[in-house]
mmCIF file of C-alpha atoms in Angstrom:
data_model
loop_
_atom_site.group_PDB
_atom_site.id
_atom_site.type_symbol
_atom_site.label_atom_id
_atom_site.label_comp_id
_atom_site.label_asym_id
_atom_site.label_seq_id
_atom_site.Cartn_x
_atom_site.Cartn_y
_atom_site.Cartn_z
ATOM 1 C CA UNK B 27 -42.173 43.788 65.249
ATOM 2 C CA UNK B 28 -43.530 46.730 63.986
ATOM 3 C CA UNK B 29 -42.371 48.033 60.063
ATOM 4 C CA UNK B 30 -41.760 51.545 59.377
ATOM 5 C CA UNK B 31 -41.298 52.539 55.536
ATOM 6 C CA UNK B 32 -39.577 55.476 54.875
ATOM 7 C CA UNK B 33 -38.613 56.887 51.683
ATOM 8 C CA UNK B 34 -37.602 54.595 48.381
ATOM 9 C CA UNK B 35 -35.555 51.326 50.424
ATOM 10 C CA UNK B 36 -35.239 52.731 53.965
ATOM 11 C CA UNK B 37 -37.244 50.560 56.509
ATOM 12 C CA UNK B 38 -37.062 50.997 60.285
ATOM 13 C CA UNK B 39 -38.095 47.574 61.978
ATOM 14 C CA UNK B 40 -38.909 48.531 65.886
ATOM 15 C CA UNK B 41 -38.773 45.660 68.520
ATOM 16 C CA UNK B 42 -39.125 46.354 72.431
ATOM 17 C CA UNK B 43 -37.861 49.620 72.482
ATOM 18 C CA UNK B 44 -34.871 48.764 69.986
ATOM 19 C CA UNK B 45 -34.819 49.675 66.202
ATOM 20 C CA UNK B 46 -32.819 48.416 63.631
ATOM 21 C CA UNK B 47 -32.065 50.811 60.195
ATOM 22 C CA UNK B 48 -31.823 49.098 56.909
ATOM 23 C CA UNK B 49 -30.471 51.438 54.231
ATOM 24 C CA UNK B 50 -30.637 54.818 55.428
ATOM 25 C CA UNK B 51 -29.785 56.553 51.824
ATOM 26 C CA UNK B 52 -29.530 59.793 50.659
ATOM 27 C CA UNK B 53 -33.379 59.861 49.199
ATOM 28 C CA UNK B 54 -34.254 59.730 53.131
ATOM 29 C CA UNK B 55 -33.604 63.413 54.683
ATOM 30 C CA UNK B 56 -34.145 61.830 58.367
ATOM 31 C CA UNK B 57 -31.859 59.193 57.816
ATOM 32 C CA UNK B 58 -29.189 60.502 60.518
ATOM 33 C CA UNK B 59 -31.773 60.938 63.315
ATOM 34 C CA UNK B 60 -33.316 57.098 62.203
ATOM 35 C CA UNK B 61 -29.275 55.365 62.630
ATOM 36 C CA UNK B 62 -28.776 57.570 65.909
ATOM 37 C CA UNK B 63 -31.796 56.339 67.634
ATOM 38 C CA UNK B 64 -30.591 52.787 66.560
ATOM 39 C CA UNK B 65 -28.831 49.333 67.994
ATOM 40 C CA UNK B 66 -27.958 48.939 64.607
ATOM 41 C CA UNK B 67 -27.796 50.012 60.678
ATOM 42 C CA UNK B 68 -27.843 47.129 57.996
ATOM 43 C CA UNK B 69 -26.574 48.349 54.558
ATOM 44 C CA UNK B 70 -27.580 46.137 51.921
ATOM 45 C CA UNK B 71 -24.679 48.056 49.578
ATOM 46 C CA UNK B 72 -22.939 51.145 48.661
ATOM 47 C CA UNK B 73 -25.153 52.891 46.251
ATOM 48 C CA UNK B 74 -26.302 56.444 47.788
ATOM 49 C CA UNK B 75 -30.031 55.908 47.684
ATOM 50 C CA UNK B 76 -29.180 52.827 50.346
ATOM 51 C CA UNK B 77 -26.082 54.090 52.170
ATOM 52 C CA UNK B 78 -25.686 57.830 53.116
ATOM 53 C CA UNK B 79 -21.806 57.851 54.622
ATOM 54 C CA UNK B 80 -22.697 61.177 55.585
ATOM 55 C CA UNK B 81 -25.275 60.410 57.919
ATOM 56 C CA UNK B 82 -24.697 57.063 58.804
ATOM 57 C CA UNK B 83 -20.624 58.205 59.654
ATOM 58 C CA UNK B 84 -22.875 61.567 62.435
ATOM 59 C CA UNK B 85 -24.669 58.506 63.735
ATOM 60 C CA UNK B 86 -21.661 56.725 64.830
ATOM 61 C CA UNK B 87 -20.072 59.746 66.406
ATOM 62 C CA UNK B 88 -23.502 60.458 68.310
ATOM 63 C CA UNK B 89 -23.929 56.976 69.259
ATOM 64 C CA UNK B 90 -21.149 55.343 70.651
ATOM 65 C CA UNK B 91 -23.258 52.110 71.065
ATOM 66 C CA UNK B 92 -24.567 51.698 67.540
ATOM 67 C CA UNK B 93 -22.979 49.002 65.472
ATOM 68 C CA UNK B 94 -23.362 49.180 61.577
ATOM 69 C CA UNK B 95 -22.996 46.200 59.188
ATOM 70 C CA UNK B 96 -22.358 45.348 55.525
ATOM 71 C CA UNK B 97 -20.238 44.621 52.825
ATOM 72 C CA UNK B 98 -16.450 45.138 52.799
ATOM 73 C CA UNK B 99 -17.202 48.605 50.873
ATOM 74 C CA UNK B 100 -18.960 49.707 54.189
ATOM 75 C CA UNK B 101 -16.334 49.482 56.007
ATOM 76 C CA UNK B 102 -13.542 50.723 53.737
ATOM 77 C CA UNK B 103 -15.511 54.500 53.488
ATOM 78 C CA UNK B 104 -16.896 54.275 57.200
ATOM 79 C CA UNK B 105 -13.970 52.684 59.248
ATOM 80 C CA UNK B 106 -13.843 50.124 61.546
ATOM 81 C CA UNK B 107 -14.896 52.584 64.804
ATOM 82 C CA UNK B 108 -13.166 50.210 67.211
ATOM 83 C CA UNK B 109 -15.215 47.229 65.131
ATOM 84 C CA UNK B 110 -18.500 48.842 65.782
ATOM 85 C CA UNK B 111 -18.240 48.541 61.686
ATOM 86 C CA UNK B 112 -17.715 45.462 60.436
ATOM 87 C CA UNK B 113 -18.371 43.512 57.078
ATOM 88 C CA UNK B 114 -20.646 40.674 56.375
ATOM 89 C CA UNK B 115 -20.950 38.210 53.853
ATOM 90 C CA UNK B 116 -23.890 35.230 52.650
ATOM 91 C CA UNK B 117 -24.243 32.979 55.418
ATOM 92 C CA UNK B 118 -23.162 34.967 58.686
ATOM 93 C CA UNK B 119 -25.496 35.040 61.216
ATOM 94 C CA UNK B 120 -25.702 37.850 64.323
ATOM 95 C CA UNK B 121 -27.859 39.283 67.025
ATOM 96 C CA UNK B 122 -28.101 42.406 68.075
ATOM 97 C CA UNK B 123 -30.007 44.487 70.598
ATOM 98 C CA UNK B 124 -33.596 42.281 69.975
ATOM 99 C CA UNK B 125 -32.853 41.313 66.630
ATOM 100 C CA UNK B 126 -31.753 38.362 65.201
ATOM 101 C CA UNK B 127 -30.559 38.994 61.444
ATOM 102 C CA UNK B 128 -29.013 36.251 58.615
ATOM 103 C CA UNK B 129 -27.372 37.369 55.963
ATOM 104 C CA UNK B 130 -27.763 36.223 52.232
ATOM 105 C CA UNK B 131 -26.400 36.761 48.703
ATOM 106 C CA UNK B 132 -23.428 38.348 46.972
ATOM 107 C CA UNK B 133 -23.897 40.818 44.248
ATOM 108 C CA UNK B 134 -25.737 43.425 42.517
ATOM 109 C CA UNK B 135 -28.037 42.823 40.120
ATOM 110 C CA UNK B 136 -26.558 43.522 36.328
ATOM 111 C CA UNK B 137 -27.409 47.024 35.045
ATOM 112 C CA UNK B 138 -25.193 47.076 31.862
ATOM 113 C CA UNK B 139 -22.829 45.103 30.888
ATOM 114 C CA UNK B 140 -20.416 48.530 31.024
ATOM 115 C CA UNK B 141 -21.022 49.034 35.149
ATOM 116 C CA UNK B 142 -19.165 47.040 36.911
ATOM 117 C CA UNK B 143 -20.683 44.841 39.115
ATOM 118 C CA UNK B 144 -20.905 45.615 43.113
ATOM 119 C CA UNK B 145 -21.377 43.357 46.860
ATOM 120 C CA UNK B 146 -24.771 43.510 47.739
ATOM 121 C CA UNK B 147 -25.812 41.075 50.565
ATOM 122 C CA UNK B 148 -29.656 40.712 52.032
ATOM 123 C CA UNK B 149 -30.867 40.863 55.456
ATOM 124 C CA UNK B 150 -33.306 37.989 56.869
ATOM 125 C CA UNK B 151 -34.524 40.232 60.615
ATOM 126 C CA UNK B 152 -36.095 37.729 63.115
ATOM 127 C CA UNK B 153 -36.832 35.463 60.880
ATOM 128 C CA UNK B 154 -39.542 37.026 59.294
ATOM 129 C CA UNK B 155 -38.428 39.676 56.747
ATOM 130 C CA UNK B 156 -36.549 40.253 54.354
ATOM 131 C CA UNK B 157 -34.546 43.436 52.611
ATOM 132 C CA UNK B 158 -33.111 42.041 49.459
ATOM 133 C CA UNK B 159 -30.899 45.446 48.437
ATOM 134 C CA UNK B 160 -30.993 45.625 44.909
ATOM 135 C CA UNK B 161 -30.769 41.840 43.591
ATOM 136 C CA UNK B 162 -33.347 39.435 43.416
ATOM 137 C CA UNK B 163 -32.125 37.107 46.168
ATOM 138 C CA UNK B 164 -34.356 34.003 47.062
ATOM 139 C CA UNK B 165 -32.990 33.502 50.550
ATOM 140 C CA UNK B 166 -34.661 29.731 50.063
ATOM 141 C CA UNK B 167 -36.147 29.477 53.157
ATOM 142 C CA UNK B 168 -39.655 30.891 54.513
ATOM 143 C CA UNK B 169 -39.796 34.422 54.521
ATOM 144 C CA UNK B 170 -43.125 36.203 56.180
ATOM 145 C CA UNK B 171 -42.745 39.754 55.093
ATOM 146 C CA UNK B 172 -40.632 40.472 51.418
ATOM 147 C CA UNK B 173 -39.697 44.145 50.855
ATOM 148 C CA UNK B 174 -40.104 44.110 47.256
ATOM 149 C CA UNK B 175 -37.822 46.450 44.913
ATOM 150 C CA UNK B 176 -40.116 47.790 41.820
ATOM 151 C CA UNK B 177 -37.963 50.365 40.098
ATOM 152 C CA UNK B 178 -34.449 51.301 39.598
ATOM 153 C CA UNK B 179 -32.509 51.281 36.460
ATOM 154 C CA UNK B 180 -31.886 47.080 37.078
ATOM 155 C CA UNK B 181 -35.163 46.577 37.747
ATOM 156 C CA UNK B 182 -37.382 43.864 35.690
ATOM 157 C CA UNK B 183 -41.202 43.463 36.025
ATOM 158 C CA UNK B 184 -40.528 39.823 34.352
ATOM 159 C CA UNK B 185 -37.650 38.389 36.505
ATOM 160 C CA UNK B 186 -39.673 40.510 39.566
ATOM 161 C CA UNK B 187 -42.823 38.429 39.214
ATOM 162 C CA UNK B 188 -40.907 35.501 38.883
ATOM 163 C CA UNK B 189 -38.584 36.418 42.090
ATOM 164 C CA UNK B 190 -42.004 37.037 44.180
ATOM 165 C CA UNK B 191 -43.270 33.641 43.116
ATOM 166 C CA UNK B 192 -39.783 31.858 43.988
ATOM 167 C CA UNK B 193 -39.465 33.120 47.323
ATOM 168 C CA UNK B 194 -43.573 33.225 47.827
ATOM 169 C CA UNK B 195 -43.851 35.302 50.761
ATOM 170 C CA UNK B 196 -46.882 35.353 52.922
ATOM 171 C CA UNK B 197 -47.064 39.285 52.120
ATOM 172 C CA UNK B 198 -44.988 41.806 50.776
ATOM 173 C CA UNK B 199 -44.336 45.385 51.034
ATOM 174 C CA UNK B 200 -43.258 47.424 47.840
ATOM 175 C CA UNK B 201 -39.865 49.371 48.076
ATOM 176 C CA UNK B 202 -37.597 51.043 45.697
ATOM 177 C CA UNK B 203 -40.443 52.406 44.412
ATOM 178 C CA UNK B 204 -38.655 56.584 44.004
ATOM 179 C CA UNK B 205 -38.835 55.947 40.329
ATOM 180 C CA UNK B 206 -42.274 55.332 39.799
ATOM 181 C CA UNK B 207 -45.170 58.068 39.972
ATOM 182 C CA UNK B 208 -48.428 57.108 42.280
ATOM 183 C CA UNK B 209 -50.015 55.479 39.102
ATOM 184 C CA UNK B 210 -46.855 53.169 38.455
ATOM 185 C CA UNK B 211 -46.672 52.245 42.063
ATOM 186 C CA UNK B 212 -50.275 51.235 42.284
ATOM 187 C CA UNK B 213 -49.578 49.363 38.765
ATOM 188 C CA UNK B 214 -47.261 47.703 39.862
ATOM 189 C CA UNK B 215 -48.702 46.278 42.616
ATOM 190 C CA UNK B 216 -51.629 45.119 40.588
ATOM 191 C CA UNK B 217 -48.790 43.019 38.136
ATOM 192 C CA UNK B 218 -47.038 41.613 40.908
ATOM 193 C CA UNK B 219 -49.635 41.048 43.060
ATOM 194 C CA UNK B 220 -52.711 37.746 43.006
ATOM 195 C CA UNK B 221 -54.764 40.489 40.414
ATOM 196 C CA UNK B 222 -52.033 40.044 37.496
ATOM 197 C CA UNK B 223 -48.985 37.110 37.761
ATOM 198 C CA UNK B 224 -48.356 37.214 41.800
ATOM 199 C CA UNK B 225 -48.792 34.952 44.188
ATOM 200 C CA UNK B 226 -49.839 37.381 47.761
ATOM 201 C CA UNK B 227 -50.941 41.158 47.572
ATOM 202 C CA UNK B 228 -48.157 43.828 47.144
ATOM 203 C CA UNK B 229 -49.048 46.715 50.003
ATOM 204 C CA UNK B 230 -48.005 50.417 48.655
ATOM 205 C CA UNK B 231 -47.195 51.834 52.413
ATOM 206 C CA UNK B 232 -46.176 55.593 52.354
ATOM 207 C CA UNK B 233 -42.952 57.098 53.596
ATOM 208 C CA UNK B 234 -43.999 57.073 57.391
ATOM 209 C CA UNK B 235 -46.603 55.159 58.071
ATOM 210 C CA UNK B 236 -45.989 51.766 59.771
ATOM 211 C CA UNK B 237 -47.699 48.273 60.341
ATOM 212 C CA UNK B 238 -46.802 44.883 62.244
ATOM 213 C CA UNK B 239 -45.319 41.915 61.213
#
């Protein structure tokens, strides 16, 4: 497959012709034209820097063969679209277009004690990577390719070193990164990579660019 990053958690995963959309959010201004051109968009949860209704709702009304999946939430603000929208929950399993996609976990990670807590589920895509949404899920079994959350007001640089070295990918890619200046980004991929307490390198790959995995 070939990886597209695009701004903060949106990643575009391309496979024979086919792409998939994970978390088209509001911090990506193409976001729209990414879920039209889709099989399929996988929301990890309902936060706006994952989930843009906006665009996501003008993709399903341009597309009448994209399908969009996540939790209940999803659903309740997109509608069903003749179950084109649907809701999944830790331990479904589907395929669509090319892709074969497992689902894992249940909520957000804790910001304060005064938020409430929210379903976020993460997406395992051919076996090989895996979009955690904003949790540090350890899917428990091999994962090639981790998209790895570094900022974000629930964000640790403890619990995050000790995620990495619990689900020990064989490479990750930094996400969630809109927080952090150029100099944070690069520092923390030093931390969390083998230089500081990481076990495999943490690649910084701007908004655009792409590589295969």
């Amino acid at each position: 497959m070939e990886l597209t990053k695009y701004n903060h958690a949106t990643v575009v995963l391309e496979q024979d012709g086919a792409t998939l959309v994970i978390d088209p959010g509001t911090f990506t201004p193409e976001g729209a034209d990414l879920a039209t051109a889709a099989v399929a968009v996988l929301v990890t949860h309902e936060h706006f820097d994952h989930f843009d209704v906006d665009a996501v709702r003008a993709a399903l009304d341009a597309n009448d063969a994209l399908v969009v999946r996540g939790p209940a939430a999803i659903v309740d603000q997109l509608g069903a679209h003749d179950g084109r929208v649907a809701a999944v929950s830790a331990g479904d399993a589907f395929e669509v277009g090319p892709f074969s996609v497992q689902v894992f976990g249940e909520e957000h990670a804790v910001i304060h004690g005064d938020i409430p807590t929210i379903a976020n589920v993460g997406y395992l895509v051919n076996g090989a990577v895996f979009h955690p949404g904003d949790a540090y899920l350890v899917p428990g079994i091999p994962v090639q390719t981790l998209l790895l959350p570094t900022s974000g007001p629930w964000t640790s640089t403890a619990e995050a070193v000790d995620y990495v070295r619990a689900v020990s990918p064989e490479h990750a890619v930094q996400i969630h990164e809109a927080m952090l200046s150029e100099l944070g980004q690069q520092s923390a991929a030093r931390f969390l990579g083998p230089d500081g307490l990481g076990p495999v390198p943490v690649q910084i790959l701007p908004a655009g660019e792409s590589i295969t995995v």
